[in-house]
Amino acid sequence: DKVLRLSGVSKGYNHGLPTEVQVLRGVDLSVAAGEIVALVAPSGAGKSTLLHIAGLLDTPDTGRVEIAGEDMTGVPDRRRTAVRREAVGFVYQFHHLLPEFTAAENIVLPQLANGAPRREAEARAATLLDSVGVGPRATHRPAALSGGEQQRVAFCRAMANAPKLLLADEPTGNLDPETSDRVFAALMHLVRDTGLAALIATHNLELAARMDRQVALDQGVLA
Ligand code: ADP
Ligand code: ADP
């Protein structure tokens, strides 16, 4: 029931220099369905690199990435893209919602792109927005929403195509503590509702403590 399994994942960058900087050194990490894992690490520790590898946006130098039991080592790009689209949802520190579309449309569009009928996509968008308390704001564009509302919409968008794995990179990083708390509560609610596996990078230790499990990334090694 492991949705994500990283085994011995290493990644380095050489920045054009002769010596490589090892960002990840033999990282082993599994996240099961229904489990919310906090990834805690200081800035520059390699959180984004780890999340990009877990989400098939990047490949490790060595080691294995399995998504829902499928070993992604050496699979063709087309398959990687398909698995990413079907199985993985991303949330970033900044919402990246499409500014010219409403909150609801931002959640409908990825579903249409995935072949869902418009009526079903709209119903799902409404359900998701209601579940995080943004239903009444569904017809507003992102600029008319508060920061907390924008992030809650971004979570709904990440969930639009019912992923198995949610990856979030400092999703409350630009919010004040009280708003972070509410956004995080909405996220927990969504994850619990769907039985999704979630890996959430944060340096908010209070939020991390409320997740099921914490892992810390230090000097490229997971503890
Ligand atoms: P975090 O998300 O924890 O802040 P990152 O994963 O973004 O850390 O970066 C970790 C280290 O890897 C940094 O030193 C960064 O400069 C380096 N790095 C990240 N991505 C690249 C890249 N595409 N090319 C070169 N170096 C990179
Ligand atoms: P949240 O905790 O969800 O971020 P806030 O307490 O910041 O909410 O905002 C309360 C209400 O004020 C929200 O319904 C939101 O739509 C509205 N609001 C906040 N910021 C803005 C803004 N920049 N433009 C328009 N409405 C805003």
mmCIF file of C-alpha atoms and ligand atoms in Angstrom:
data_model
loop_
_atom_site.group_PDB
_atom_site.id
_atom_site.type_symbol
_atom_site.label_atom_id
_atom_site.label_comp_id
_atom_site.label_asym_id
_atom_site.label_seq_id
_atom_site.Cartn_x
_atom_site.Cartn_y
_atom_site.Cartn_z
ATOM 1 C CA ASP A 1 0.000 0.000 0.000
ATOM 2 C CA LYS A 2 2.998 2.287 -0.422
ATOM 3 C CA VAL A 3 2.034 5.016 -2.864
ATOM 4 C CA LEU A 4 5.535 6.462 -2.916
ATOM 5 C CA ARG A 5 8.719 4.529 -2.341
ATOM 6 C CA LEU A 6 12.173 6.070 -2.757
ATOM 7 C CA SER A 7 15.108 3.694 -2.343
ATOM 8 C CA GLY A 8 18.707 4.826 -2.216
ATOM 9 C CA VAL A 9 17.963 8.042 -4.096
ATOM 10 C CA SER A 10 20.997 10.238 -4.740
ATOM 11 C CA LYS A 11 21.274 13.452 -6.696
ATOM 12 C CA GLY A 12 24.114 15.881 -7.234
ATOM 13 C CA TYR A 13 24.754 19.035 -9.202
ATOM 14 C CA ASN A 14 28.113 20.204 -10.384
ATOM 15 C CA HIS A 15 27.330 23.850 -11.181
ATOM 16 C CA GLY A 16 29.990 23.673 -13.902
ATOM 17 C CA LEU A 17 32.631 22.986 -11.249
ATOM 18 C CA PRO A 18 34.827 19.902 -11.138
ATOM 19 C CA THR A 19 33.431 18.794 -7.786
ATOM 20 C CA GLU A 20 29.806 17.824 -7.516
ATOM 21 C CA VAL A 21 27.529 18.956 -4.723
ATOM 22 C CA GLN A 22 25.601 15.945 -3.387
ATOM 23 C CA VAL A 23 22.127 17.229 -2.575
ATOM 24 C CA LEU A 24 20.593 13.820 -1.773
ATOM 25 C CA ARG A 25 22.631 10.860 -0.532
ATOM 26 C CA GLY A 26 20.897 7.524 -0.493
ATOM 27 C CA VAL A 27 17.451 8.704 0.553
ATOM 28 C CA ASP A 28 14.969 5.963 1.526
ATOM 29 C CA LEU A 29 11.408 7.113 2.073
ATOM 30 C CA SER A 30 7.986 5.491 1.770
ATOM 31 C CA VAL A 31 4.576 7.077 2.124
ATOM 32 C CA ALA A 32 1.478 4.888 2.420
ATOM 33 C CA ALA A 33 -2.064 5.648 1.307
ATOM 34 C CA GLY A 34 -3.796 7.803 3.908
ATOM 35 C CA GLU A 35 -0.532 8.896 5.465
ATOM 36 C CA ILE A 36 0.632 12.498 5.802
ATOM 37 C CA VAL A 37 4.387 12.861 6.159
ATOM 38 C CA ALA A 38 6.146 16.109 7.005
ATOM 39 C CA LEU A 39 9.458 16.766 5.284
ATOM 40 C CA VAL A 40 11.345 19.163 7.506
ATOM 41 C CA ALA A 41 14.542 20.787 6.368
ATOM 42 C CA PRO A 42 16.204 24.176 6.268
ATOM 43 C CA SER A 43 16.257 26.146 3.048
ATOM 44 C CA GLY A 44 18.721 24.752 0.525
ATOM 45 C CA ALA A 45 18.699 21.277 2.096
ATOM 46 C CA GLY A 46 17.246 19.683 -1.016
ATOM 47 C CA LYS A 47 13.518 19.542 -0.262
ATOM 48 C CA SER A 48 12.514 20.758 -3.711
ATOM 49 C CA THR A 49 14.930 18.361 -5.352
ATOM 50 C CA LEU A 50 13.442 15.472 -3.372
ATOM 51 C CA LEU A 51 9.860 16.497 -4.175
ATOM 52 C CA HIS A 52 10.676 16.908 -7.877
ATOM 53 C CA ILE A 53 12.191 13.440 -7.974
ATOM 54 C CA ALA A 54 9.231 11.968 -6.077
ATOM 55 C CA GLY A 55 6.857 13.707 -8.517
ATOM 56 C CA LEU A 56 8.709 12.530 -11.627
ATOM 57 C CA LEU A 57 9.722 16.052 -12.632
ATOM 58 C CA ASP A 58 13.358 15.075 -12.225
ATOM 59 C CA THR A 59 15.306 11.806 -12.140
ATOM 60 C CA PRO A 60 17.765 10.625 -9.492
ATOM 61 C CA ASP A 61 21.403 9.944 -10.416
ATOM 62 C CA THR A 62 21.099 6.605 -8.643
ATOM 63 C CA GLY A 63 18.352 4.862 -6.725
ATOM 64 C CA ARG A 64 14.765 3.932 -7.426
ATOM 65 C CA VAL A 65 11.429 5.762 -7.457
ATOM 66 C CA GLU A 66 8.232 3.712 -7.290
ATOM 67 C CA ILE A 67 4.798 5.255 -7.651
ATOM 68 C CA ALA A 68 1.859 3.033 -6.674
ATOM 69 C CA GLY A 69 4.086 -0.001 -7.032
ATOM 70 C CA GLU A 70 5.426 0.918 -10.460
ATOM 71 C CA ASP A 71 9.202 1.177 -10.702
ATOM 72 C CA MET A 72 9.844 4.348 -12.704
ATOM 73 C CA THR A 73 13.513 3.589 -13.364
ATOM 74 C CA GLY A 74 14.257 3.894 -17.036
ATOM 75 C CA VAL A 75 10.629 4.155 -18.159
ATOM 76 C CA PRO A 76 10.013 6.297 -21.265
ATOM 77 C CA ASP A 77 9.185 9.988 -20.822
ATOM 78 C CA ARG A 78 5.700 9.481 -22.160
ATOM 79 C CA ARG A 79 4.898 6.973 -19.436
ATOM 80 C CA ARG A 80 6.500 9.177 -16.758
ATOM 81 C CA THR A 81 4.307 12.078 -17.880
ATOM 82 C CA ALA A 82 1.205 9.893 -17.858
ATOM 83 C CA VAL A 83 1.902 8.616 -14.330
ATOM 84 C CA ARG A 84 2.625 12.160 -13.139
ATOM 85 C CA ARG A 85 -0.670 13.426 -14.578
ATOM 86 C CA GLU A 86 -2.739 10.558 -13.257
ATOM 87 C CA ALA A 87 -1.158 9.907 -9.914
ATOM 88 C CA VAL A 88 0.534 13.056 -8.609
ATOM 89 C CA GLY A 89 -0.788 16.432 -7.458
ATOM 90 C CA PHE A 90 1.512 19.362 -6.678
ATOM 91 C CA VAL A 91 1.095 22.385 -4.449
ATOM 92 C CA TYR A 92 3.709 25.113 -4.264
ATOM 93 C CA GLN A 93 4.408 28.007 -1.947
ATOM 94 C CA PHE A 94 2.754 30.357 -4.410
ATOM 95 C CA HIS A 95 -0.539 29.219 -5.823
ATOM 96 C CA HIS A 96 0.167 29.528 -9.590
ATOM 97 C CA LEU A 97 -3.549 29.693 -10.312
ATOM 98 C CA LEU A 98 -4.521 31.001 -13.741
ATOM 99 C CA PRO A 99 -5.397 34.652 -13.081
ATOM 100 C CA GLU A 100 -7.963 35.081 -15.850
ATOM 101 C CA PHE A 101 -10.081 32.137 -14.688
ATOM 102 C CA THR A 102 -12.326 31.778 -11.651
ATOM 103 C CA ALA A 103 -11.464 29.545 -8.695
ATOM 104 C CA ALA A 104 -13.881 26.891 -9.985
ATOM 105 C CA GLU A 105 -12.524 27.063 -13.538
ATOM 106 C CA ASN A 106 -9.006 26.590 -12.241
ATOM 107 C CA ILE A 107 -10.171 23.220 -10.908
ATOM 108 C CA VAL A 108 -12.342 22.346 -13.910
ATOM 109 C CA LEU A 109 -9.649 22.917 -16.551
ATOM 110 C CA PRO A 110 -7.205 20.189 -15.492
ATOM 111 C CA GLN A 111 -10.104 17.734 -15.420
ATOM 112 C CA LEU A 112 -11.174 18.691 -18.957
ATOM 113 C CA ALA A 113 -7.563 18.298 -20.079
ATOM 114 C CA ASN A 114 -7.727 14.811 -18.572
ATOM 115 C CA GLY A 115 -10.858 13.957 -20.563
ATOM 116 C CA ALA A 116 -13.547 14.466 -17.920
ATOM 117 C CA PRO A 117 -16.990 15.656 -19.088
ATOM 118 C CA ARG A 118 -17.579 19.338 -18.210
ATOM 119 C CA ARG A 119 -20.602 18.646 -16.028
ATOM 120 C CA GLU A 120 -18.718 16.141 -13.891
ATOM 121 C CA ALA A 121 -15.692 18.407 -13.703
ATOM 122 C CA GLU A 122 -17.839 21.284 -12.485
ATOM 123 C CA ALA A 123 -19.541 19.119 -9.878
ATOM 124 C CA ARG A 124 -16.184 17.891 -8.595
ATOM 125 C CA ALA A 125 -14.779 21.421 -8.463
ATOM 126 C CA ALA A 126 -17.785 22.533 -6.410
ATOM 127 C CA THR A 127 -17.419 19.599 -4.009
ATOM 128 C CA LEU A 128 -13.709 20.215 -3.530
ATOM 129 C CA LEU A 129 -14.155 23.956 -2.959
ATOM 130 C CA ASP A 130 -16.970 23.310 -0.472
ATOM 131 C CA SER A 131 -14.825 20.849 1.432
ATOM 132 C CA VAL A 132 -12.183 23.520 2.092
ATOM 133 C CA GLY A 133 -14.705 26.265 2.800
ATOM 134 C CA VAL A 134 -14.176 28.249 -0.396
ATOM 135 C CA GLY A 135 -17.478 27.285 -2.035
ATOM 136 C CA PRO A 136 -18.944 30.777 -1.667
ATOM 137 C CA ARG A 137 -15.934 32.219 -3.513
ATOM 138 C CA ALA A 138 -16.032 29.762 -6.434
ATOM 139 C CA THR A 139 -16.842 32.367 -9.065
ATOM 140 C CA HIS A 140 -14.119 34.792 -8.025
ATOM 141 C CA ARG A 141 -10.809 35.107 -9.786
ATOM 142 C CA PRO A 142 -7.667 34.415 -7.747
ATOM 143 C CA ALA A 143 -6.823 38.117 -7.320
ATOM 144 C CA ALA A 144 -10.105 38.644 -5.478
ATOM 145 C CA LEU A 145 -9.325 35.898 -2.944
ATOM 146 C CA SER A 146 -7.263 36.138 0.216
ATOM 147 C CA GLY A 147 -3.909 34.374 0.363
ATOM 148 C CA GLY A 148 -5.398 31.591 2.432
ATOM 149 C CA GLU A 149 -8.252 31.127 0.010
ATOM 150 C CA GLN A 150 -5.865 31.082 -2.932
ATOM 151 C CA GLN A 151 -3.843 28.287 -1.330
ATOM 152 C CA ARG A 152 -6.972 26.305 -0.527
ATOM 153 C CA VAL A 153 -8.008 26.609 -4.194
ATOM 154 C CA ALA A 154 -4.508 25.465 -5.182
ATOM 155 C CA PHE A 155 -5.012 22.336 -3.034
ATOM 156 C CA CYS A 156 -8.321 21.676 -4.766
ATOM 157 C CA ARG A 157 -6.648 22.063 -8.146
ATOM 158 C CA ALA A 158 -3.935 19.603 -7.125
ATOM 159 C CA MET A 159 -6.727 17.151 -6.212
ATOM 160 C CA ALA A 160 -8.738 17.795 -9.368
ATOM 161 C CA ASN A 161 -7.812 14.554 -11.097
ATOM 162 C CA ALA A 162 -7.911 12.458 -7.912
ATOM 163 C CA PRO A 163 -4.179 11.815 -7.537
ATOM 164 C CA LYS A 164 -2.828 9.057 -5.321
ATOM 165 C CA LEU A 165 0.048 11.198 -4.099
ATOM 166 C CA LEU A 166 0.047 14.835 -3.049
ATOM 167 C CA LEU A 167 3.371 16.662 -2.929
ATOM 168 C CA ALA A 168 3.475 20.092 -1.349
ATOM 169 C CA ASP A 169 6.484 22.414 -1.178
ATOM 170 C CA GLU A 170 6.070 24.926 1.669
ATOM 171 C CA PRO A 171 2.345 25.262 0.973
ATOM 172 C CA THR A 172 1.843 27.720 3.811
ATOM 173 C CA GLY A 173 5.212 29.401 3.457
ATOM 174 C CA ASN A 174 3.876 32.806 2.508
ATOM 175 C CA LEU A 175 0.906 32.864 4.905
ATOM 176 C CA ASP A 176 0.628 34.293 8.396
ATOM 177 C CA PRO A 177 0.449 31.724 11.244
ATOM 178 C CA GLU A 178 -3.298 31.885 11.748
ATOM 179 C CA THR A 179 -4.030 31.528 8.037
ATOM 180 C CA SER A 180 -1.433 28.725 7.785
ATOM 181 C CA ASP A 181 -3.315 26.920 10.489
ATOM 182 C CA ARG A 182 -6.627 27.145 8.670
ATOM 183 C CA VAL A 183 -5.121 26.200 5.326
ATOM 184 C CA PHE A 184 -3.381 23.252 6.925
ATOM 185 C CA ALA A 185 -6.613 22.111 8.575
ATOM 186 C CA ALA A 186 -8.300 22.213 5.164
ATOM 187 C CA LEU A 187 -5.482 20.177 3.692
ATOM 188 C CA MET A 188 -5.714 17.536 6.430
ATOM 189 C CA HIS A 189 -9.440 17.331 5.845
ATOM 190 C CA LEU A 190 -8.955 16.801 2.093
ATOM 191 C CA VAL A 191 -6.277 14.185 2.585
ATOM 192 C CA ARG A 192 -8.284 12.298 5.226
ATOM 193 C CA ASP A 193 -11.364 12.397 3.007
ATOM 194 C CA THR A 194 -9.601 10.857 0.056
ATOM 195 C CA GLY A 195 -7.113 8.439 1.613
ATOM 196 C CA LEU A 196 -4.345 10.048 -0.375
ATOM 197 C CA ALA A 197 -0.643 9.795 0.466
ATOM 198 C CA ALA A 198 0.834 13.217 1.183
ATOM 199 C CA LEU A 199 4.411 14.446 1.519
ATOM 200 C CA ILE A 200 4.488 18.016 2.740
ATOM 201 C CA ALA A 201 7.657 20.054 3.011
ATOM 202 C CA THR A 202 7.478 22.712 5.666
ATOM 203 C CA HIS A 203 9.711 24.492 8.089
ATOM 204 C CA ASN A 204 6.764 25.182 10.335
ATOM 205 C CA LEU A 205 7.526 22.749 13.161
ATOM 206 C CA GLU A 206 4.103 23.148 14.746
ATOM 207 C CA LEU A 207 2.390 22.057 11.548
ATOM 208 C CA ALA A 208 4.902 19.258 11.066
ATOM 209 C CA ALA A 209 4.133 17.955 14.555
ATOM 210 C CA ARG A 210 0.465 17.551 13.586
ATOM 211 C CA MET A 211 1.229 15.284 10.659
ATOM 212 C CA ASP A 212 1.419 11.492 11.015
ATOM 213 C CA ARG A 213 5.177 11.317 10.812
ATOM 214 C CA GLN A 214 8.130 13.627 10.348
ATOM 215 C CA VAL A 215 11.296 13.086 8.388
ATOM 216 C CA ALA A 216 14.181 15.541 8.405
ATOM 217 C CA LEU A 217 16.593 16.141 5.593
ATOM 218 C CA ASP A 218 20.067 17.081 6.733
ATOM 219 C CA GLN A 219 23.257 17.091 4.659
ATOM 220 C CA GLY A 220 21.452 15.101 2.002
ATOM 221 C CA VAL A 221 20.522 12.323 4.413
ATOM 222 C CA LEU A 222 17.020 11.597 5.669
ATOM 223 C CA ALA A 223 16.506 11.052 9.392
HETATM 224 P P1 ADP B 1 15.372 23.401 -0.818
HETATM 225 O O1 ADP B 1 14.116 23.141 -1.565
HETATM 226 O O2 ADP B 1 15.530 22.568 0.411
HETATM 227 O O3 ADP B 1 15.598 24.841 -0.539
HETATM 228 P P2 ADP B 1 16.687 22.636 -3.308
HETATM 229 O O4 ADP B 1 16.351 21.238 -3.570
HETATM 230 O O5 ADP B 1 15.974 23.689 -4.074
HETATM 231 O O6 ADP B 1 16.609 22.928 -1.739
HETATM 232 O O7 ADP B 1 18.245 22.846 -3.564
HETATM 233 C C1 ADP B 1 19.244 22.117 -2.878
HETATM 234 C C2 ADP B 1 20.603 22.441 -3.463
HETATM 235 O O8 ADP B 1 20.653 21.944 -4.803
HETATM 236 C C3 ADP B 1 20.915 23.914 -3.528
HETATM 237 O O9 ADP B 1 22.266 24.067 -3.198
HETATM 238 C C4 ADP B 1 20.672 24.265 -4.956
HETATM 239 O O10 ADP B 1 21.505 25.319 -5.364
HETATM 240 C C5 ADP B 1 21.000 22.988 -5.693
HETATM 241 N N1 ADP B 1 20.171 22.829 -6.911
HETATM 242 C C6 ADP B 1 18.848 22.609 -6.931
HETATM 243 N N2 ADP B 1 18.401 22.484 -8.196
HETATM 244 C C7 ADP B 1 19.479 22.636 -8.994
HETATM 245 C C8 ADP B 1 19.693 22.610 -10.418
HETATM 246 N N3 ADP B 1 18.701 22.388 -11.282
HETATM 247 N N4 ADP B 1 20.956 22.809 -10.870
HETATM 248 C C9 ADP B 1 21.959 23.014 -10.018
HETATM 249 N N5 ADP B 1 21.840 23.046 -8.687
HETATM 250 C C10 ADP B 1 20.620 22.865 -8.166
HETATM 251 P P1 ADP B 2 -8.066 33.599 4.954
HETATM 252 O O1 ADP B 2 -7.802 33.289 6.378
HETATM 253 O O2 ADP B 2 -8.849 32.553 4.258
HETATM 254 O O3 ADP B 2 -6.834 33.994 4.185
HETATM 255 P P2 ADP B 2 -8.695 36.358 5.460
HETATM 256 O O4 ADP B 2 -9.047 36.465 6.914
HETATM 257 O O5 ADP B 2 -7.367 36.804 5.016
HETATM 258 O O6 ADP B 2 -9.016 34.867 4.958
HETATM 259 O O7 ADP B 2 -9.787 37.150 4.596
HETATM 260 C C1 ADP B 2 -11.158 37.207 4.998
HETATM 261 C C2 ADP B 2 -12.013 37.614 3.814
HETATM 262 O O8 ADP B 2 -11.492 38.807 3.187
HETATM 263 C C3 ADP B 2 -12.007 36.540 2.762
HETATM 264 O O9 ADP B 2 -13.332 36.126 2.487
HETATM 265 C C4 ADP B 2 -11.364 37.150 1.567
HETATM 266 O O10 ADP B 2 -12.067 36.808 0.408
HETATM 267 C C5 ADP B 2 -11.382 38.627 1.784
HETATM 268 N N1 ADP B 2 -10.089 39.152 1.281
HETATM 269 C C6 ADP B 2 -8.892 39.005 1.893
HETATM 270 N N2 ADP B 2 -7.916 39.562 1.160
HETATM 271 C C7 ADP B 2 -8.511 40.049 0.050
HETATM 272 C C8 ADP B 2 -8.041 40.754 -1.117
HETATM 273 N N3 ADP B 2 -6.739 41.039 -1.292
HETATM 274 N N4 ADP B 2 -8.927 41.085 -2.052
HETATM 275 C C9 ADP B 2 -10.229 40.808 -1.890
HETATM 276 N N5 ADP B 2 -10.732 40.156 -0.827
HETATM 277 C C10 ADP B 2 -9.892 39.796 0.137
#
